């Protein structure tokens, strides 16, 4: 299924986990789950299910009355595509587009005090994310078997990731002249 993009797999995965959904319900599920590490523009979440239905990976059902919402159901082919994707350990290289890292790369061209200011600001931003992820982890519902394992794992990774950023930026803020080459 090489024509599928990561957002397509997000849609398949969320419907596989939570059952049939409207695009609005998909948007809500993305906001509470993968958006922290894989943001998807909301407009895409209204287009992707229709495209997946054209590929017979989802089945669209339009309500006949009321708001006439479009509800998307996972097909057997969609479940197979999702399982095939999950079974493949290969992934593309991660993409890092971090404006703080970009500024740090060119910091030697600016005022030395700018490095300290940048480091303090970055440490504060990453502390915010670290606190958020710790809060989300503390709020996991141990009875929600459908989401507990996936959320616990991704939150552990997020916490470790943000802690590393906090440690780095705080260290840089406290001693901007220290050169760590080891």
Coordinates of N, CA, C and O in Angstrom, one line a residue:
X1 N 0.8 -1.2 0.0 CA 0.0 0.0 0.0 C 0.9 1.2 0.0 O 0.8 2.1 0.9
X2 N 1.8 1.3 -0.9 CA 2.8 2.4 -1.0 C 2.1 3.8 -1.2 O 2.7 4.8 -0.9
X3 N 0.9 3.8 -1.7 CA 0.3 5.1 -1.9 C -0.3 5.8 -0.7 O -0.7 6.9 -0.7
X4 N -0.3 5.1 0.5 CA -0.8 5.6 1.7 C 0.3 6.4 2.4 O 1.5 6.1 2.4
X5 N -0.1 7.5 3.0 CA 0.8 8.4 3.7 C 0.6 8.1 5.2 O -0.4 7.5 5.6
X6 N 1.5 8.6 6.1 CA 1.3 8.5 7.5 C -0.1 9.0 8.0 O -0.8 8.3 8.8
X7 N -0.6 10.1 7.5 CA -1.9 10.5 8.0 C -3.0 9.5 7.6 O -4.0 9.3 8.3
X8 N -2.9 8.8 6.4 CA -3.8 7.8 6.1 C -3.8 6.6 7.0 O -4.8 6.1 7.4
X9 N -2.6 6.2 7.5 CA -2.5 5.2 8.5 C -3.0 5.6 9.8 O -3.6 4.8 10.6
X10 N -2.9 6.9 10.1 CA -3.5 7.4 11.4 C -5.0 7.2 11.3 O -5.6 6.7 12.3
X11 N -5.6 7.6 10.2 CA -7.1 7.4 10.1 C -7.4 5.9 10.2 O -8.4 5.6 11.0
X12 N -6.7 5.1 9.5 CA -7.1 3.6 9.6 C -6.9 3.1 11.0 O -7.7 2.4 11.5
X13 N -5.8 3.6 11.7 CA -5.5 3.1 13.0 C -6.6 3.6 14.0 O -7.0 2.8 14.9
X14 N -7.0 4.8 13.9 CA -8.0 5.4 14.9 C -9.3 4.7 14.7 O -10.0 4.4 15.6
X15 N -9.7 4.4 13.4 CA -11.0 3.8 13.2 C -10.9 2.3 13.6 O -11.8 1.8 14.2
X16 N -9.7 1.7 13.4 CA -9.5 0.3 13.9 C -9.6 0.2 15.4 O -10.2 -0.7 16.0
X17 N -9.1 1.2 16.1 CA -9.1 1.2 17.6 C -10.4 1.6 18.2 O -10.9 1.0 19.1
X18 N -11.1 2.6 17.6 CA -12.3 3.2 18.2 C -13.6 2.9 17.5 O -14.6 3.3 18.0
X19 N -13.5 2.3 16.3 CA -14.8 2.0 15.6 C -15.1 3.1 14.6 O -14.3 4.1 14.4
X20 N -16.2 3.0 13.9 CA -16.6 3.9 12.9 C -16.6 5.3 13.4 O -17.0 5.6 14.5
X21 N -16.2 6.3 12.5 CA -16.2 7.7 12.9 C -16.5 8.6 11.7 O -16.3 8.2 10.6
X22 N -16.9 9.8 12.1 CA -17.1 10.9 11.2 C -15.7 11.6 11.1 O -14.9 11.4 12.0
X23 N -15.5 12.4 10.1 CA -14.3 13.2 10.0 C -14.1 14.1 11.2 O -13.0 14.3 11.8
X24 N -15.2 14.6 11.8 CA -15.1 15.5 13.0 C -14.7 14.6 14.2 O -13.8 15.1 14.9
X25 N -15.2 13.4 14.3 CA -14.7 12.6 15.4 C -13.3 12.2 15.2 O -12.5 12.1 16.2
X26 N -12.8 12.0 14.0 CA -11.4 11.7 13.7 C -10.6 12.9 14.2 O -9.5 12.7 14.8
X27 N -11.0 14.1 13.9 CA -10.3 15.3 14.3 C -10.1 15.4 15.8 O -9.1 15.6 16.3
X28 N -11.2 15.0 16.5 CA -11.2 15.0 18.0 C -10.2 14.0 18.5 O -9.5 14.2 19.4
X29 N -10.2 12.8 17.9 CA -9.3 11.7 18.3 C -7.9 12.1 18.1 O -7.0 11.8 18.9
X30 N -7.6 12.7 16.9 CA -6.2 13.1 16.6 C -5.8 14.2 17.6 O -4.6 14.1 18.1
X31 N -6.6 15.1 18.0 CA -6.3 16.2 18.9 C -5.9 15.6 20.3 O -5.1 16.1 21.0
X32 N -6.5 14.5 20.7 CA -6.3 13.9 22.0 C -5.2 12.9 22.0 O -4.9 12.3 23.0
X33 N -4.6 12.6 20.8 CA -3.7 11.5 20.8 C -2.4 11.8 20.0 O -1.4 12.3 20.6
X34 N -2.4 11.6 18.7 CA -1.2 11.7 17.9 C -0.8 13.1 17.6 O 0.4 13.3 17.1
X35 N -1.6 14.0 17.8 CA -1.3 15.4 17.4 C -0.1 15.9 18.1 O 0.7 16.8 17.5
X36 N 0.3 15.4 19.3 CA 1.4 15.9 20.0 C 2.7 15.6 19.3 O 3.7 16.3 19.4
X37 N 2.7 14.5 18.4 CA 3.9 14.2 17.7 C 3.7 14.0 16.2 O 4.7 13.9 15.5
X38 N 2.5 14.0 15.8 CA 2.2 13.9 14.3 C 1.0 14.8 14.0 O -0.1 14.2 13.8
X39 N 1.2 16.1 14.0 CA 0.0 17.0 13.7 C -0.5 16.8 12.3 O 0.3 16.5 11.3
X40 N -1.8 16.8 12.1 CA -2.4 16.7 10.8 C -3.4 17.8 10.7 O -4.2 18.0 11.5
X41 N -3.2 18.6 9.6 CA -4.2 19.7 9.4 C -5.6 19.2 9.4 O -5.9 18.1 8.8
X42 N -6.5 19.9 10.1 CA -7.9 19.4 10.2 C -8.5 19.2 8.8 O -9.3 18.3 8.7
X43 N -8.2 20.1 7.9 CA -8.8 19.9 6.5 C -8.5 18.6 5.9 O -9.3 18.0 5.2
X44 N -7.3 18.1 6.2 CA -6.9 16.7 5.7 C -7.8 15.6 6.3 O -8.1 14.6 5.6
X45 N -8.2 15.8 7.5 CA -9.0 14.8 8.2 C -10.4 14.7 7.6 O -11.1 13.8 7.9
X46 N -10.8 15.7 6.8 CA -12.0 15.6 6.1 C -11.9 15.0 4.7 O -12.8 14.5 4.1
X47 N -10.6 15.1 4.1 CA -10.4 14.5 2.8 C -9.9 13.1 2.8 O -10.2 12.3 1.9
X48 N -9.0 12.8 3.8 CA -8.4 11.5 3.8 C -9.4 10.3 3.9 O -9.3 9.3 3.1
X49 N -10.5 10.3 4.7 CA -11.4 9.2 4.8 C -12.1 8.9 3.4 O -12.2 7.8 3.0
X50 N -12.4 10.0 2.7 CA -13.0 9.8 1.4 C -12.0 9.1 0.4 O -12.4 8.2 -0.4
X51 N -10.8 9.5 0.5 CA -9.8 8.9 -0.4 C -9.6 7.4 0.0 O -9.4 6.6 -0.9
X52 N -9.6 7.1 1.3 CA -9.4 5.8 1.7 C -10.6 4.9 1.3 O -10.5 3.7 1.0
X53 N -11.8 5.5 1.3 CA -13.0 4.8 0.8 C -12.9 4.5 -0.7 O -13.3 3.4 -1.1
X54 N -12.3 5.5 -1.4 CA -12.1 5.2 -2.9 C -11.1 4.0 -3.1 O -11.3 3.3 -4.1
X55 N -10.2 3.8 -2.1 CA -9.3 2.7 -2.2 C -9.8 1.4 -1.6 O -9.1 0.4 -1.5
X56 N -11.1 1.5 -1.2 CA -11.8 0.3 -0.5 C -11.2 0.0 0.8 O -11.3 -1.2 1.3
X57 N -10.5 0.9 1.5 CA -9.9 0.6 2.8 C -10.9 1.0 3.9 O -10.8 0.6 5.0
X58 N -11.8 1.9 3.5 CA -12.9 2.3 4.4 C -14.2 2.2 3.6 O -14.2 2.3 2.4
X59 N -15.2 2.1 4.4 CA -16.6 2.1 3.7 C -17.3 3.3 4.3 O -17.4 3.5 5.5
X60 N -17.8 4.1 3.4 CA -18.5 5.3 3.8 C -20.0 5.0 3.9 O -20.6 4.3 3.0
X61 N -20.6 5.5 4.9 CA -22.1 5.4 5.1 C -22.6 6.8 5.5 O -22.2 7.4 6.4
X62 N -23.5 7.3 4.6 CA -24.1 8.6 4.8 C -25.4 8.4 5.6 O -26.2 7.6 5.2
X63 N -25.6 9.2 6.6 CA -26.8 9.2 7.4 C -27.9 9.8 6.5 O -27.7 10.7 5.7
X64 N -29.1 9.1 6.6 CA -30.2 9.5 5.7 C -31.0 10.7 6.3 O -31.7 11.3 5.6
X65 N -30.9 10.9 7.5 CA -31.6 12.0 8.2 C -30.7 12.8 9.1 O -29.5 12.5 9.2
X66 N -31.3 13.8 9.7 CA -30.5 14.7 10.6 C -29.4 15.4 9.9 O -29.7 16.0 8.8
X67 N -28.3 15.4 10.4 CA -27.2 16.2 9.9 C -26.5 15.5 8.7 O -25.6 16.1 8.0
X68 N -26.9 14.3 8.3 CA -26.4 13.6 7.2 C -24.9 13.5 7.2 O -24.2 13.7 6.2
X69 N -24.4 13.1 8.4 CA -23.0 13.0 8.6 C -22.5 11.8 7.8 O -23.2 10.8 7.5
X70 N -21.2 11.9 7.4 CA -20.5 10.8 6.7 C -19.8 10.0 7.8 O -18.9 10.5 8.4
X71 N -20.1 8.7 7.9 CA -19.5 7.8 8.9 C -18.6 6.8 8.1 O -19.1 6.2 7.1
X72 N -17.4 6.6 8.5 CA -16.5 5.8 7.9 C -16.2 4.5 8.7 O -15.9 4.7 9.9
X73 N -16.3 3.4 8.1 CA -16.0 2.1 8.7 C -14.8 1.4 8.1 O -14.6 1.5 6.9
X74 N -14.0 0.7 8.9 CA -12.9 0.0 8.4 C -13.3 -1.2 7.6 O -14.2 -2.0 8.1
X75 N -12.7 -1.4 6.5 CA -13.0 -2.7 5.7 C -12.0 -3.7 6.0 O -10.9 -3.4 6.6
X76 N -12.2 -4.9 5.5 CA -11.2 -6.0 5.7 C -9.9 -5.6 5.0 O -8.8 -5.8 5.5
X77 N -10.0 -5.0 3.8 CA -8.8 -4.5 3.1 C -8.1 -3.4 3.9 O -6.9 -3.4 3.9
X78 N -8.8 -2.5 4.6 CA -8.2 -1.5 5.4 C -7.5 -2.1 6.6 O -6.4 -1.7 6.9
X79 N -8.1 -3.1 7.2 CA -7.5 -3.7 8.4 C -6.2 -4.5 7.9 O -5.2 -4.4 8.6
X80 N -6.3 -5.1 6.7 CA -5.1 -5.8 6.2 C -4.0 -4.8 5.9 O -2.8 -5.0 6.2
X81 N -4.3 -3.6 5.3 CA -3.3 -2.6 5.0 C -2.7 -2.1 6.2 O -1.4 -1.9 6.3
X82 N -3.5 -1.9 7.3 CA -2.9 -1.4 8.5 C -2.0 -2.4 9.2 O -0.9 -2.1 9.6
X83 N -2.4 -3.7 9.1 CA -1.6 -4.7 9.7 C -0.3 -4.9 8.9 O 0.8 -5.1 9.5
X84 N -0.4 -4.8 7.6 CA 0.9 -4.9 6.8 C 1.8 -3.7 7.1 O 3.0 -3.9 7.2
X85 N 1.3 -2.5 7.3 CA 2.1 -1.4 7.6 C 2.8 -1.6 9.0 O 3.9 -1.3 9.2
X86 N 2.0 -2.0 10.0 CA 2.5 -2.3 11.3 C 3.6 -3.4 11.3 O 4.5 -3.3 12.1
X87 N 3.4 -4.4 10.5 CA 4.3 -5.5 10.5 C 5.7 -5.1 9.8 O 6.7 -5.8 10.1
X88 N 5.7 -4.1 9.1 CA 7.0 -3.6 8.4 C 7.8 -2.8 9.3 O 7.4 -1.7 9.7
X89 N 8.9 -3.3 9.8 CA 9.7 -2.5 10.8 C 10.4 -1.3 10.1 O 11.0 -0.4 10.8
X90 N 10.4 -1.2 8.8 CA 11.1 -0.1 8.2 C 10.3 1.2 8.3 O 9.0 1.2 8.2
X91 N 10.9 2.3 8.5 CA 10.3 3.6 8.5 C 11.2 4.6 7.9 O 12.4 4.4 7.8
X92 N 10.7 5.7 7.3 CA 11.5 6.7 6.8 C 12.4 7.3 7.9 O 12.0 7.2 9.1
X93 N 13.4 8.0 7.5 CA 14.2 8.7 8.5 C 13.3 9.8 9.2 O 12.4 10.4 8.6
X94 N 13.5 10.0 10.5 CA 12.7 11.0 11.2 C 13.0 12.4 10.7 O 14.1 12.6 10.2
X95 N 12.0 13.2 10.7 CA 12.2 14.6 10.3 C 12.2 15.5 11.5 O 11.4 15.4 12.4
X96 N 13.3 16.3 11.6 CA 13.4 17.2 12.7 C 13.5 18.6 12.1 O 14.4 18.9 11.4
X97 N 12.5 19.4 12.4 CA 12.5 20.8 12.0 C 12.3 21.7 13.2 O 11.2 22.1 13.5
X98 N 13.4 21.8 13.9 CA 13.4 22.5 15.2 C 14.0 23.9 15.1 O 15.2 24.0 14.9
X99 N 13.2 25.0 15.1 CA 13.8 26.3 15.0 C 14.8 26.6 16.0 O 15.8 27.4 15.7
X100 N 14.7 26.1 17.2 CA 15.7 26.3 18.2 C 17.1 25.7 17.8 O 18.1 26.4 18.0
X101 N 17.0 24.5 17.2 CA 18.3 23.9 16.8 C 18.9 24.7 15.6 O 20.1 24.8 15.5
X102 N 18.0 25.2 14.8 CA 18.5 26.0 13.6 C 19.2 27.3 14.1 O 20.3 27.6 13.7
X103 N 18.6 28.0 15.1 CA 19.3 29.2 15.7 C 20.6 28.8 16.4 O 21.6 29.5 16.3
X104 N 20.6 27.7 17.1 CA 21.8 27.2 17.7 C 22.9 27.0 16.7 O 24.1 27.3 17.0
X105 N 22.6 26.4 15.6 CA 23.6 26.1 14.6 C 24.3 27.4 14.1 O 25.5 27.4 13.9
X106 N 23.6 28.5 14.0 CA 24.1 29.8 13.6 C 24.5 30.7 14.7 O 24.8 31.9 14.5
X107 N 24.4 30.3 16.0 CA 24.5 31.1 17.1 C 25.9 31.8 17.2 O 26.0 32.9 17.7
X108 N 26.9 31.2 16.7 CA 28.3 31.8 16.7 C 28.3 33.1 15.9 O 29.3 33.9 16.0
X109 N 27.3 33.3 15.0 CA 27.3 34.5 14.2 C 26.6 35.7 14.9 O 26.7 36.8 14.4
X110 N 26.0 35.4 16.1 CA 25.3 36.5 16.8 C 26.1 36.8 18.1 O 27.2 36.5 18.3
X111 N 25.4 37.5 18.9 CA 25.9 38.0 20.2 C 25.9 36.8 21.1 O 25.0 36.0 21.2
X112 N 27.0 36.6 21.9 CA 27.1 35.4 22.8 C 25.9 35.4 23.8 O 25.5 34.3 24.2
X113 N 25.4 36.5 24.2 CA 24.3 36.6 25.2 C 23.0 36.0 24.6 O 22.1 35.5 25.3
X114 N 22.9 36.0 23.3 CA 21.8 35.4 22.6 C 21.6 33.9 22.8 O 20.6 33.4 22.9
X115 N 22.8 33.2 22.9 CA 22.8 31.8 23.2 C 22.1 31.5 24.5 O 21.3 30.6 24.6
X116 N 22.5 32.3 25.5 CA 21.9 32.0 26.9 C 20.4 32.3 26.8 O 19.6 31.5 27.4
X117 N 20.0 33.4 26.2 CA 18.6 33.7 26.1 C 17.8 32.6 25.3 O 16.7 32.2 25.7
X118 N 18.4 32.1 24.2 CA 17.8 31.1 23.4 C 17.7 29.8 24.3 O 16.6 29.2 24.3
X119 N 18.8 29.5 25.0 CA 18.8 28.2 25.8 C 17.7 28.3 26.9 O 17.0 27.3 27.2
X120 N 17.6 29.4 27.6 CA 16.6 29.6 28.6 C 15.2 29.4 28.1 O 14.4 28.8 28.7
X121 N 15.0 30.1 26.9 CA 13.6 30.0 26.3 C 13.3 28.5 25.9 O 12.2 28.0 26.1
X122 N 14.3 27.9 25.3 CA 14.1 26.5 24.8 C 13.9 25.6 26.0 O 13.0 24.7 26.0
X123 N 14.6 25.8 27.1 CA 14.5 24.9 28.3 C 13.0 25.1 28.8 O 12.4 24.1 29.2
X124 N 12.6 26.3 28.8 CA 11.2 26.6 29.4 C 10.2 25.9 28.5 O 9.2 25.3 29.0
X125 N 10.3 26.0 27.2 CA 9.4 25.4 26.3 C 9.3 23.9 26.4 O 8.3 23.3 26.5
X126 N 10.5 23.3 26.5 CA 10.6 21.8 26.7 C 10.1 21.4 28.1 O 9.6 20.3 28.2
X127 N 10.3 22.2 29.1 CA 9.8 21.9 30.4 C 8.3 21.9 30.4 O 7.6 21.1 31.0
X128 N 7.7 22.8 29.6 CA 6.2 22.8 29.4 C 5.7 21.5 28.8 O 4.8 20.9 29.3
X129 N 6.4 21.1 27.8 CA 6.0 19.8 27.1 C 6.2 18.6 28.1 O 5.4 17.7 28.1
X130 N 7.4 18.7 28.8 CA 7.7 17.6 29.7 C 6.6 17.5 30.8 O 6.1 16.4 31.1
X131 N 6.2 18.7 31.3 CA 5.1 18.7 32.3 C 3.8 18.2 31.8 O 3.0 17.4 32.4
X132 N 3.5 18.6 30.5 CA 2.3 18.1 29.9 C 2.3 16.6 29.7 O 1.3 15.9 30.0
X133 N 3.3 16.1 29.2 CA 3.4 14.6 29.0 C 3.3 13.9 30.3 O 2.7 12.8 30.4
X134 N 4.0 14.4 31.3 CA 3.9 13.7 32.7 C 2.5 13.8 33.2 O 2.0 12.8 33.8
X135 N 1.8 14.9 33.0 CA 0.4 15.0 33.4 C -0.5 14.0 32.6 O -1.4 13.4 33.2
X136 N -0.3 13.9 31.3 CA -1.1 13.0 30.5 C -0.8 11.6 31.0 O -1.7 10.8 31.1
X137 N 0.4 11.3 31.3 CA 0.8 9.9 31.8 C 0.1 9.6 33.1 O -0.4 8.5 33.3
X138 N 0.1 10.6 34.0 CA -0.5 10.4 35.3 C -2.0 10.2 35.2 O -2.6 9.6 36.0
X139 N -2.6 10.8 34.2 CA -4.0 10.7 34.0 C -4.5 9.5 33.2 O -5.7 9.4 32.9
X140 N -3.6 8.6 32.8 CA -4.0 7.4 32.1 C -5.0 6.6 32.9 O -4.8 6.4 34.1
X141 N -6.0 6.2 32.2 CA -7.0 5.3 32.8 C -6.6 3.9 32.7 O -6.6 3.3 31.6
X142 N -6.3 3.2 33.9 CA -5.8 1.9 33.8 C -6.9 0.9 33.3 O -6.5 -0.3 33.0
X143 N -8.1 1.3 33.3 CA -9.2 0.4 32.9 C -9.5 0.5 31.4 O -10.2 -0.3 30.8
X144 N -8.9 1.5 30.7 CA -9.1 1.7 29.3 C -8.1 0.9 28.5 O -7.1 1.4 28.0
X145 N -8.3 -0.4 28.4 CA -7.4 -1.3 27.7 C -7.1 -0.9 26.3 O -6.1 -1.2 25.7
X146 N -8.1 -0.3 25.6 CA -8.0 0.0 24.2 C -6.9 1.0 23.9 O -6.3 1.1 22.9
X147 N -6.6 1.9 24.9 CA -5.7 2.9 24.7 C -4.5 2.9 25.7 O -3.5 3.6 25.4
X148 N -4.6 2.2 26.8 CA -3.6 2.3 27.8 C -2.2 2.0 27.3 O -1.2 2.7 27.5
X149 N -2.0 0.8 26.6 CA -0.6 0.4 26.2 C 0.0 1.4 25.2 O 1.1 1.8 25.4
X150 N -0.8 1.8 24.2 CA -0.2 2.7 23.2 C 0.1 4.0 23.8 O 1.1 4.6 23.5
X151 N -0.7 4.5 24.7 CA -0.5 5.8 25.3 C 0.7 5.8 26.3 O 1.5 6.7 26.3
X152 N 0.7 4.7 27.1 CA 1.8 4.6 28.1 C 3.2 4.6 27.3 O 4.1 5.2 27.8
X153 N 3.2 3.8 26.3 CA 4.5 3.7 25.5 C 4.9 5.1 24.9 O 6.0 5.5 25.1
X154 N 4.0 5.7 24.2 CA 4.3 6.9 23.5 C 4.6 8.0 24.5 O 5.5 8.9 24.3
X155 N 3.9 8.1 25.6 CA 4.2 9.1 26.7 C 5.5 8.9 27.3 O 6.2 9.8 27.7
X156 N 5.9 7.6 27.5 CA 7.3 7.4 28.1 C 8.3 7.9 27.1 O 9.3 8.6 27.6
X157 N 8.2 7.6 25.8 CA 9.1 8.1 24.9 C 9.1 9.7 24.8 O 10.2 10.3 24.8
X158 N 8.0 10.3 24.9 CA 7.9 11.7 24.9 C 8.5 12.3 26.1 O 9.2 13.4 26.0
X159 N 8.3 11.7 27.3 CA 8.9 12.2 28.5 C 10.4 12.1 28.4 O 11.2 13.1 28.8
X160 N 11.0 11.0 28.0 CA 12.4 10.8 27.9 C 13.0 11.8 26.9 O 14.1 12.5 27.1
X161 N 12.3 12.0 25.8 CA 12.7 13.0 24.7 C 12.8 14.4 25.3 O 13.8 15.1 25.1
X162 N 11.7 14.8 25.9 CA 11.7 16.2 26.4 C 12.6 16.4 27.6 O 13.2 17.5 27.7
X163 N 12.8 15.4 28.4 CA 13.8 15.5 29.5 C 15.2 15.7 28.9 O 16.0 16.5 29.5
X164 N 15.5 15.0 27.8 CA 16.9 15.2 27.2 C 17.0 16.7 26.7 O 18.1 17.3 26.9
X165 N 16.0 17.2 26.1 CA 16.0 18.6 25.6 C 16.2 19.5 26.8 O 16.9 20.5 26.8
X166 N 15.4 19.3 27.9 CA 15.5 20.2 29.0 C 16.9 20.2 29.6 O 17.5 21.2 29.9
X167 N 17.4 19.0 29.8 CA 18.8 18.8 30.3 C 19.8 19.6 29.4 O 20.7 20.3 29.9
X168 N 19.7 19.4 28.1 CA 20.7 20.0 27.2 C 20.6 21.6 27.3 O 21.6 22.2 27.5
X169 N 19.3 22.1 27.1 CA 19.2 23.5 27.1 C 19.5 24.2 28.4 O 20.1 25.3 28.5
X170 N 19.2 23.5 29.5 CA 19.6 24.1 30.8 C 21.1 24.1 31.0 O 21.6 25.0 31.6
X171 N 21.7 23.0 30.6 CA 23.2 23.0 30.7 C 23.8 24.1 29.8 O 24.8 24.8 30.3
X172 N 23.3 24.3 28.7 CA 23.8 25.3 27.8 C 23.6 26.7 28.4 O 24.5 27.6 28.4
X173 N 22.4 26.9 29.0 CA 22.1 28.2 29.6 C 23.1 28.5 30.8 O 23.5 29.6 31.0
X174 N 23.4 27.5 31.5 CA 24.2 27.7 32.7 C 25.7 27.8 32.4 O 26.5 28.5 33.1
X175 N 26.2 27.2 31.2 CA 27.6 27.3 30.8 C 27.7 27.3 29.3 O 28.0 26.3 28.7
X176 N 27.4 28.5 28.7 CA 27.4 28.5 27.2 C 28.7 28.4 26.6 O 28.8 28.1 25.3
X177 N 29.8 28.4 27.3 CA 31.1 28.3 26.7 C 31.7 26.9 26.8 O 32.7 26.6 26.3
X178 N 31.0 26.0 27.5 CA 31.4 24.6 27.7 C 31.3 23.9 26.3 O 30.2 24.0 25.7
X179 N 32.3 23.2 26.0 CA 32.3 22.5 24.7 C 32.2 21.0 25.0 O 33.2 20.4 25.6
X180 N 31.1 20.4 24.7 CA 30.9 19.0 25.0 C 31.3 18.2 23.7 O 30.4 18.2 22.8
X181 N 32.4 17.6 23.6 CA 32.8 16.9 22.4 C 32.8 15.4 22.7 O 33.1 14.6 21.8
X182 N 32.5 15.0 23.9 CA 32.5 13.5 24.2 C 31.1 13.0 24.2 O 30.1 13.6 24.2

